[in-house]
PDB file of C-alpha atoms in Angstrom:
ATOM      1  CA  UNK D 596      15.992   5.704 -10.477  1.00  0.00           C
ATOM      2  CA  UNK D 597      12.887   4.119 -11.948  1.00  0.00           C
ATOM      3  CA  UNK D 598      13.452   0.419 -12.492  1.00  0.00           C
ATOM      4  CA  UNK D 599      12.394  -1.767 -15.393  1.00  0.00           C
ATOM      5  CA  UNK D 600       9.334  -3.924 -14.835  1.00  0.00           C
ATOM      6  CA  UNK D 601      10.370  -7.525 -15.490  1.00  0.00           C
ATOM      7  CA  UNK D 602       7.574 -10.020 -15.991  1.00  0.00           C
ATOM      8  CA  UNK D 603       7.579 -13.779 -15.676  1.00  0.00           C
ATOM      9  CA  UNK D 604       5.765 -15.983 -18.161  1.00  0.00           C
ATOM     10  CA  UNK D 605       2.040 -16.655 -17.771  1.00  0.00           C
ATOM     11  CA  UNK D 606       2.863 -20.234 -16.722  1.00  0.00           C
ATOM     12  CA  UNK D 607       5.269 -19.030 -14.027  1.00  0.00           C
ATOM     13  CA  UNK D 608       2.775 -16.584 -12.561  1.00  0.00           C
ATOM     14  CA  UNK D 609      -0.162 -18.976 -12.352  1.00  0.00           C
ATOM     15  CA  UNK D 610      -2.056 -18.604  -9.075  1.00  0.00           C
ATOM     16  CA  UNK D 611      -0.913 -20.989  -6.341  1.00  0.00           C
ATOM     17  CA  UNK D 612      -2.058 -21.658  -2.800  1.00  0.00           C
ATOM     18  CA  UNK D 613       1.565 -21.667  -1.690  1.00  0.00           C
ATOM     19  CA  UNK D 614       3.544 -18.470  -1.186  1.00  0.00           C
ATOM     20  CA  UNK D 615       5.813 -19.290  -4.124  1.00  0.00           C
ATOM     21  CA  UNK D 616       4.245 -16.852  -6.561  1.00  0.00           C
ATOM     22  CA  UNK D 617       3.145 -14.132  -4.209  1.00  0.00           C
ATOM     23  CA  UNK D 618       1.269 -13.837  -0.955  1.00  0.00           C
ATOM     24  CA  UNK D 619      -0.414 -10.591  -0.006  1.00  0.00           C
ATOM     25  CA  UNK D 620       0.241 -10.086   3.689  1.00  0.00           C
ATOM     26  CA  UNK D 621      -2.146  -7.175   3.885  1.00  0.00           C
ATOM     27  CA  UNK D 622      -3.559  -4.211   2.077  1.00  0.00           C
ATOM     28  CA  UNK D 623      -5.873  -1.280   2.483  1.00  0.00           C
ATOM     29  CA  UNK D 624      -8.914  -1.092   0.270  1.00  0.00           C
ATOM     30  CA  UNK D 625     -10.988   1.765  -1.129  1.00  0.00           C
ATOM     31  CA  UNK D 626     -12.555   2.602   1.198  1.00  0.00           C
ATOM     32  CA  UNK D 627     -13.150  -0.237   3.693  1.00  0.00           C
ATOM     33  CA  UNK D 628     -10.533  -2.128   5.692  1.00  0.00           C
ATOM     34  CA  UNK D 629      -9.470  -5.588   4.583  1.00  0.00           C
ATOM     35  CA  UNK D 630      -8.713  -7.715   7.634  1.00  0.00           C
ATOM     36  CA  UNK D 631      -8.049 -11.162   6.169  1.00  0.00           C
ATOM     37  CA  UNK D 632      -4.987 -12.407   4.322  1.00  0.00           C
ATOM     38  CA  UNK D 633      -5.624 -13.065   0.637  1.00  0.00           C
ATOM     39  CA  UNK D 634      -3.563 -14.768  -2.046  1.00  0.00           C
ATOM     40  CA  UNK D 635      -2.300 -12.956  -5.095  1.00  0.00           C
ATOM     41  CA  UNK D 636       0.160 -13.523  -7.924  1.00  0.00           C
ATOM     42  CA  UNK D 637       2.926 -11.132  -8.844  1.00  0.00           C
ATOM     43  CA  UNK D 638       4.879 -10.865 -12.084  1.00  0.00           C
ATOM     44  CA  UNK D 639       8.232  -9.458 -10.968  1.00  0.00           C
ATOM     45  CA  UNK D 640      11.596 -11.181 -11.066  1.00  0.00           C
ATOM     46  CA  UNK D 641      13.869 -11.451  -8.060  1.00  0.00           C
ATOM     47  CA  UNK D 642      16.422  -8.608  -8.174  1.00  0.00           C
ATOM     48  CA  UNK D 643      20.013  -9.429  -9.031  1.00  0.00           C
ATOM     49  CA  UNK D 644      22.919  -8.761  -6.698  1.00  0.00           C
ATOM     50  CA  UNK D 645      23.749  -5.699  -8.806  1.00  0.00           C
ATOM     51  CA  UNK D 646      20.367  -3.975  -8.402  1.00  0.00           C
ATOM     52  CA  UNK D 647      20.075  -1.044  -6.027  1.00  0.00           C
ATOM     53  CA  UNK D 648      17.125  -1.722  -3.740  1.00  0.00           C
ATOM     54  CA  UNK D 649      14.357  -0.980  -3.592  1.00  0.00           C
ATOM     55  CA  UNK D 650      13.638  -0.812  -7.308  1.00  0.00           C
ATOM     56  CA  UNK D 651      11.139   1.987  -7.995  1.00  0.00           C
ATOM     57  CA  UNK D 652       8.508   1.684 -10.710  1.00  0.00           C
ATOM     58  CA  UNK D 653       5.980   4.292 -11.830  1.00  0.00           C
ATOM     59  CA  UNK D 654       3.052   3.890 -14.211  1.00  0.00           C
ATOM     60  CA  UNK D 655       0.883   6.648 -15.647  1.00  0.00           C
ATOM     61  CA  UNK D 656      -2.460   6.680 -13.820  1.00  0.00           C
ATOM     62  CA  UNK D 657      -5.708   6.811 -15.768  1.00  0.00           C
ATOM     63  CA  UNK D 658      -7.298  10.171 -16.564  1.00  0.00           C
ATOM     64  CA  UNK D 659      -9.444  10.239 -13.408  1.00  0.00           C
ATOM     65  CA  UNK D 660      -6.586   9.515 -10.978  1.00  0.00           C
ATOM     66  CA  UNK D 661      -3.217  10.895  -9.924  1.00  0.00           C
ATOM     67  CA  UNK D 662      -0.336  10.044  -7.613  1.00  0.00           C
ATOM     68  CA  UNK D 663      -0.109  12.653  -4.841  1.00  0.00           C
ATOM     69  CA  UNK D 664       3.450  11.560  -3.998  1.00  0.00           C
ATOM     70  CA  UNK D 665       6.723  11.169  -5.884  1.00  0.00           C
ATOM     71  CA  UNK D 666       9.576   8.683  -5.692  1.00  0.00           C
ATOM     72  CA  UNK D 667      11.641  11.344  -3.919  1.00  0.00           C
ATOM     73  CA  UNK D 668       8.891  11.646  -1.292  1.00  0.00           C
ATOM     74  CA  UNK D 669       9.064   7.892  -0.702  1.00  0.00           C
ATOM     75  CA  UNK D 670      12.858   7.916  -0.492  1.00  0.00           C
ATOM     76  CA  UNK D 671      12.671  10.664   2.118  1.00  0.00           C
ATOM     77  CA  UNK D 672      10.348   8.555   4.281  1.00  0.00           C
ATOM     78  CA  UNK D 673      12.458   5.400   3.966  1.00  0.00           C
ATOM     79  CA  UNK D 674      15.586   7.329   4.956  1.00  0.00           C
ATOM     80  CA  UNK D 675      13.964   8.241   8.290  1.00  0.00           C
ATOM     81  CA  UNK D 676      13.031   4.686   9.278  1.00  0.00           C
ATOM     82  CA  UNK D 677      15.203   2.120  11.081  1.00  0.00           C
ATOM     83  CA  UNK D 678      17.293   0.268   8.442  1.00  0.00           C
ATOM     84  CA  UNK D 679      15.902  -3.128   9.455  1.00  0.00           C
ATOM     85  CA  UNK D 680      12.395  -1.859   8.675  1.00  0.00           C
ATOM     86  CA  UNK D 681      13.136  -1.233   4.992  1.00  0.00           C
ATOM     87  CA  UNK D 682      16.380  -2.921   3.915  1.00  0.00           C
ATOM     88  CA  UNK D 683      14.691  -6.089   2.629  1.00  0.00           C
ATOM     89  CA  UNK D 684      12.128  -4.338   0.433  1.00  0.00           C
ATOM     90  CA  UNK D 685      12.872  -5.156  -3.207  1.00  0.00           C
ATOM     91  CA  UNK D 686      10.293  -3.077  -5.118  1.00  0.00           C
ATOM     92  CA  UNK D 687       8.016  -0.089  -4.636  1.00  0.00           C
ATOM     93  CA  UNK D 688       5.481   0.280  -7.414  1.00  0.00           C
ATOM     94  CA  UNK D 689       3.228   3.271  -8.106  1.00  0.00           C
ATOM     95  CA  UNK D 690       0.844   1.266 -10.225  1.00  0.00           C
ATOM     96  CA  UNK D 691      -2.040   2.213 -12.487  1.00  0.00           C
ATOM     97  CA  UNK D 692      -5.396   1.125 -11.120  1.00  0.00           C
ATOM     98  CA  UNK D 693      -8.130  -0.768 -12.935  1.00  0.00           C
ATOM     99  CA  UNK D 694     -11.826  -1.404 -12.400  1.00  0.00           C
ATOM    100  CA  UNK D 695     -11.194  -4.689 -10.590  1.00  0.00           C
ATOM    101  CA  UNK D 696      -8.510  -3.333  -8.253  1.00  0.00           C
ATOM    102  CA  UNK D 697     -10.031  -2.096  -5.003  1.00  0.00           C
ATOM    103  CA  UNK D 698      -6.889  -1.661  -2.941  1.00  0.00           C
ATOM    104  CA  UNK D 699      -5.208   1.595  -1.998  1.00  0.00           C
ATOM    105  CA  UNK D 700      -2.001  -0.331  -1.417  1.00  0.00           C
ATOM    106  CA  UNK D 701      -0.776  -3.879  -0.877  1.00  0.00           C
ATOM    107  CA  UNK D 702       2.309  -5.669   0.398  1.00  0.00           C
ATOM    108  CA  UNK D 703       3.193  -8.826  -1.552  1.00  0.00           C
ATOM    109  CA  UNK D 704       5.907 -11.383  -0.813  1.00  0.00           C
ATOM    110  CA  UNK D 705       7.135 -14.412  -2.767  1.00  0.00           C
ATOM    111  CA  UNK D 706       9.804 -15.691  -5.177  1.00  0.00           C
ATOM    112  CA  UNK D 707      12.503 -13.453  -3.698  1.00  0.00           C
ATOM    113  CA  UNK D 708      10.326 -10.349  -4.034  1.00  0.00           C
ATOM    114  CA  UNK D 709       9.023  -8.095  -1.271  1.00  0.00           C
ATOM    115  CA  UNK D 710       6.867  -5.535  -3.001  1.00  0.00           C
ATOM    116  CA  UNK D 711       4.859  -2.519  -1.870  1.00  0.00           C
ATOM    117  CA  UNK D 712       2.287  -1.383  -4.421  1.00  0.00           C
ATOM    118  CA  UNK D 713       0.476   1.934  -4.084  1.00  0.00           C
ATOM    119  CA  UNK D 714      -2.444   2.853  -6.335  1.00  0.00           C
ATOM    120  CA  UNK D 715      -3.449   6.368  -7.468  1.00  0.00           C
ATOM    121  CA  UNK D 716      -5.911   8.729  -5.831  1.00  0.00           C
ATOM    122  CA  UNK D 717      -9.114  10.114  -7.421  1.00  0.00           C
ATOM    123  CA  UNK D 718      -8.642  13.535  -9.023  1.00  0.00           C
ATOM    124  CA  UNK D 719     -11.881  14.593  -7.362  1.00  0.00           C
ATOM    125  CA  UNK D 720     -10.051  14.173  -4.028  1.00  0.00           C
ATOM    126  CA  UNK D 721     -13.180  12.467  -2.738  1.00  0.00           C
ATOM    127  CA  UNK D 722     -13.459   8.956  -1.327  1.00  0.00           C
ATOM    128  CA  UNK D 723     -16.877   7.335  -1.511  1.00  0.00           C
ATOM    129  CA  UNK D 724     -17.432   5.355   1.696  1.00  0.00           C
ATOM    130  CA  UNK D 725     -20.685   3.628   0.799  1.00  0.00           C
ATOM    131  CA  UNK D 726     -24.319   3.836   1.785  1.00  0.00           C
ATOM    132  CA  UNK D 727     -23.803   3.058   5.482  1.00  0.00           C
ATOM    133  CA  UNK D 728     -22.479   5.685   7.832  1.00  0.00           C
ATOM    134  CA  UNK D 729     -18.699   5.123   8.159  1.00  0.00           C
ATOM    135  CA  UNK D 730     -17.494   3.456  11.331  1.00  0.00           C
ATOM    136  CA  UNK D 731     -15.492   5.177  14.042  1.00  0.00           C
ATOM    137  CA  UNK D 732     -12.517   2.929  13.177  1.00  0.00           C
ATOM    138  CA  UNK D 733     -12.548   4.014   9.550  1.00  0.00           C
ATOM    139  CA  UNK D 734     -12.899   7.711  10.371  1.00  0.00           C
ATOM    140  CA  UNK D 735     -10.060   7.450  12.895  1.00  0.00           C
ATOM    141  CA  UNK D 736      -7.824   6.159  10.110  1.00  0.00           C
ATOM    142  CA  UNK D 737      -8.526   9.235   7.951  1.00  0.00           C
ATOM    143  CA  UNK D 738      -8.641  11.745  10.826  1.00  0.00           C
ATOM    144  CA  UNK D 739      -6.423  14.746  10.207  1.00  0.00           C
ATOM    145  CA  UNK D 740      -6.382  14.196   6.449  1.00  0.00           C
ATOM    146  CA  UNK D 741      -9.997  14.362   5.266  1.00  0.00           C
ATOM    147  CA  UNK D 742     -13.163  16.323   5.954  1.00  0.00           C
ATOM    148  CA  UNK D 743     -15.958  15.116   8.184  1.00  0.00           C
ATOM    149  CA  UNK D 744     -18.136  12.560   6.346  1.00  0.00           C
ATOM    150  CA  UNK D 745     -20.866  14.011   4.165  1.00  0.00           C
ATOM    151  CA  UNK D 746     -23.788  12.341   2.446  1.00  0.00           C
ATOM    152  CA  UNK D 747     -24.891  12.862  -1.140  1.00  0.00           C
ATOM    153  CA  UNK D 748     -27.281  10.720  -3.191  1.00  0.00           C
ATOM    154  CA  UNK D 749     -27.350   7.945  -0.573  1.00  0.00           C
ATOM    155  CA  UNK D 750     -23.544   7.713  -0.400  1.00  0.00           C
ATOM    156  CA  UNK D 751     -21.210   8.917   2.325  1.00  0.00           C
ATOM    157  CA  UNK D 752     -17.927  10.483   1.278  1.00  0.00           C
ATOM    158  CA  UNK D 753     -14.929  12.332   2.679  1.00  0.00           C
ATOM    159  CA  UNK D 754     -12.882  14.974   0.900  1.00  0.00           C
ATOM    160  CA  UNK D 755      -9.141  15.665   0.807  1.00  0.00           C
ATOM    161  CA  UNK D 756      -6.941  18.398  -0.626  1.00  0.00           C
ATOM    162  CA  UNK D 757      -3.911  17.596  -2.773  1.00  0.00           C
ATOM    163  CA  UNK D 758      -1.634  18.344   0.189  1.00  0.00           C
ATOM    164  CA  UNK D 759      -3.638  16.288   2.684  1.00  0.00           C
ATOM    165  CA  UNK D 760      -3.757  13.403   0.188  1.00  0.00           C
ATOM    166  CA  UNK D 761       0.035  13.632  -0.067  1.00  0.00           C
ATOM    167  CA  UNK D 762       0.390  13.499   3.715  1.00  0.00           C
ATOM    168  CA  UNK D 763      -2.078  10.609   3.907  1.00  0.00           C
ATOM    169  CA  UNK D 764      -0.088   8.555   1.402  1.00  0.00           C
ATOM    170  CA  UNK D 765       3.217   9.151   3.188  1.00  0.00           C
ATOM    171  CA  UNK D 766       2.152   9.127   6.840  1.00  0.00           C
ATOM    172  CA  UNK D 767      -0.576   6.497   6.692  1.00  0.00           C
ATOM    173  CA  UNK D 768      -0.699   4.407   3.523  1.00  0.00           C
ATOM    174  CA  UNK D 769       3.022   3.901   2.848  1.00  0.00           C
ATOM    175  CA  UNK D 770       3.799   3.337   6.531  1.00  0.00           C
ATOM    176  CA  UNK D 771       0.900   0.875   6.769  1.00  0.00           C
ATOM    177  CA  UNK D 772       2.409  -1.278   4.018  1.00  0.00           C
ATOM    178  CA  UNK D 773       5.889  -0.999   5.552  1.00  0.00           C
ATOM    179  CA  UNK D 774       4.249  -2.171   8.772  1.00  0.00           C
ATOM    180  CA  UNK D 775       3.201  -5.344   6.957  1.00  0.00           C
ATOM    181  CA  UNK D 776       6.817  -5.890   5.896  1.00  0.00           C
ATOM    182  CA  UNK D 777       8.015  -5.404   9.483  1.00  0.00           C
ATOM    183  CA  UNK D 778       5.331  -7.793  10.721  1.00  0.00           C
ATOM    184  CA  UNK D 779       6.274 -10.431   8.144  1.00  0.00           C
ATOM    185  CA  UNK D 780      10.045 -10.247   8.641  1.00  0.00           C
ATOM    186  CA  UNK D 781      10.558  -9.288  12.294  1.00  0.00           C
ATOM    187  CA  UNK D 782       7.550 -10.696  14.192  1.00  0.00           C
ATOM    188  CA  UNK D 783       8.358 -14.284  15.162  1.00  0.00           C
ATOM    189  CA  UNK D 784       4.980 -15.179  16.641  1.00  0.00           C
ATOM    190  CA  UNK D 785       3.099 -16.756  13.730  1.00  0.00           C
ATOM    191  CA  UNK D 786      -0.276 -16.333  15.444  1.00  0.00           C
ATOM    192  CA  UNK D 787       0.332 -12.595  15.696  1.00  0.00           C
ATOM    193  CA  UNK D 788       0.801 -12.368  11.937  1.00  0.00           C
ATOM    194  CA  UNK D 789      -2.865 -13.102  11.400  1.00  0.00           C
ATOM    195  CA  UNK D 790      -3.563  -9.836  13.201  1.00  0.00           C
ATOM    196  CA  UNK D 791      -1.219  -8.100  10.795  1.00  0.00           C
ATOM    197  CA  UNK D 792      -3.762  -5.512   9.634  1.00  0.00           C
ATOM    198  CA  UNK D 793      -4.021  -4.073  13.133  1.00  0.00           C
ATOM    199  CA  UNK D 794      -0.244  -4.274  13.533  1.00  0.00           C
ATOM    200  CA  UNK D 795       0.255  -2.386  10.274  1.00  0.00           C
ATOM    201  CA  UNK D 796      -2.257   0.250  11.367  1.00  0.00           C
ATOM    202  CA  UNK D 797      -0.426   0.675  14.673  1.00  0.00           C
ATOM    203  CA  UNK D 798       2.898   1.020  12.882  1.00  0.00           C
ATOM    204  CA  UNK D 799       1.484   3.837  10.749  1.00  0.00           C
ATOM    205  CA  UNK D 800      -0.092   5.545  13.775  1.00  0.00           C
ATOM    206  CA  UNK D 801       3.046   5.371  15.917  1.00  0.00           C
ATOM    207  CA  UNK D 802       5.909   5.987  13.477  1.00  0.00           C
ATOM    208  CA  UNK D 803       6.632   9.709  13.280  1.00  0.00           C
ATOM    209  CA  UNK D 804       8.255  11.162  10.156  1.00  0.00           C
ATOM    210  CA  UNK D 805       8.978  14.581   8.686  1.00  0.00           C
ATOM    211  CA  UNK D 806       7.634  15.227   5.208  1.00  0.00           C
TER     212      UNK D 806
END
């Protein structure tokens, strides 16, 4: 079931340094890795005791993007994971991207909300990696899903198919964000949380699922 997006007032969602109105614990950017924790507001209300969790939300992507996965795909992945790795997630949002948004996905926590947001994929099925040759770490992340890096007009890029993009979203991107949730809720060592990007990567690499 696709849930209703409930927004707080502009005053309620004002940016704060505290975690009250949303704290991004980690996210993966297009196309480079983001290793530091950043602050971010969210505009969702805490679910009621009657809501079936997680609440799923889907927006129509812009004309140049698409979602390679469905809500049913996500449900299938969650059903294969240990219950304690997913039972506290409140929302999963397939959200329309904008020019300012550079993330592939983010995990946000605050105000009774634990949200995973995934952004759409380019219809070209190409990811532009920038002018510098992509690092071994970055290529390892995409290995098995994308082509070898190619260069065109000073930019490096990798290319997917619709099926490999689907597998990437389910086996890498979604699991990466779930890894942030696991790190935030189950890892007791606070110092280790600052290495959460690596922990989330390892979760995605090591968790095996059938899609």
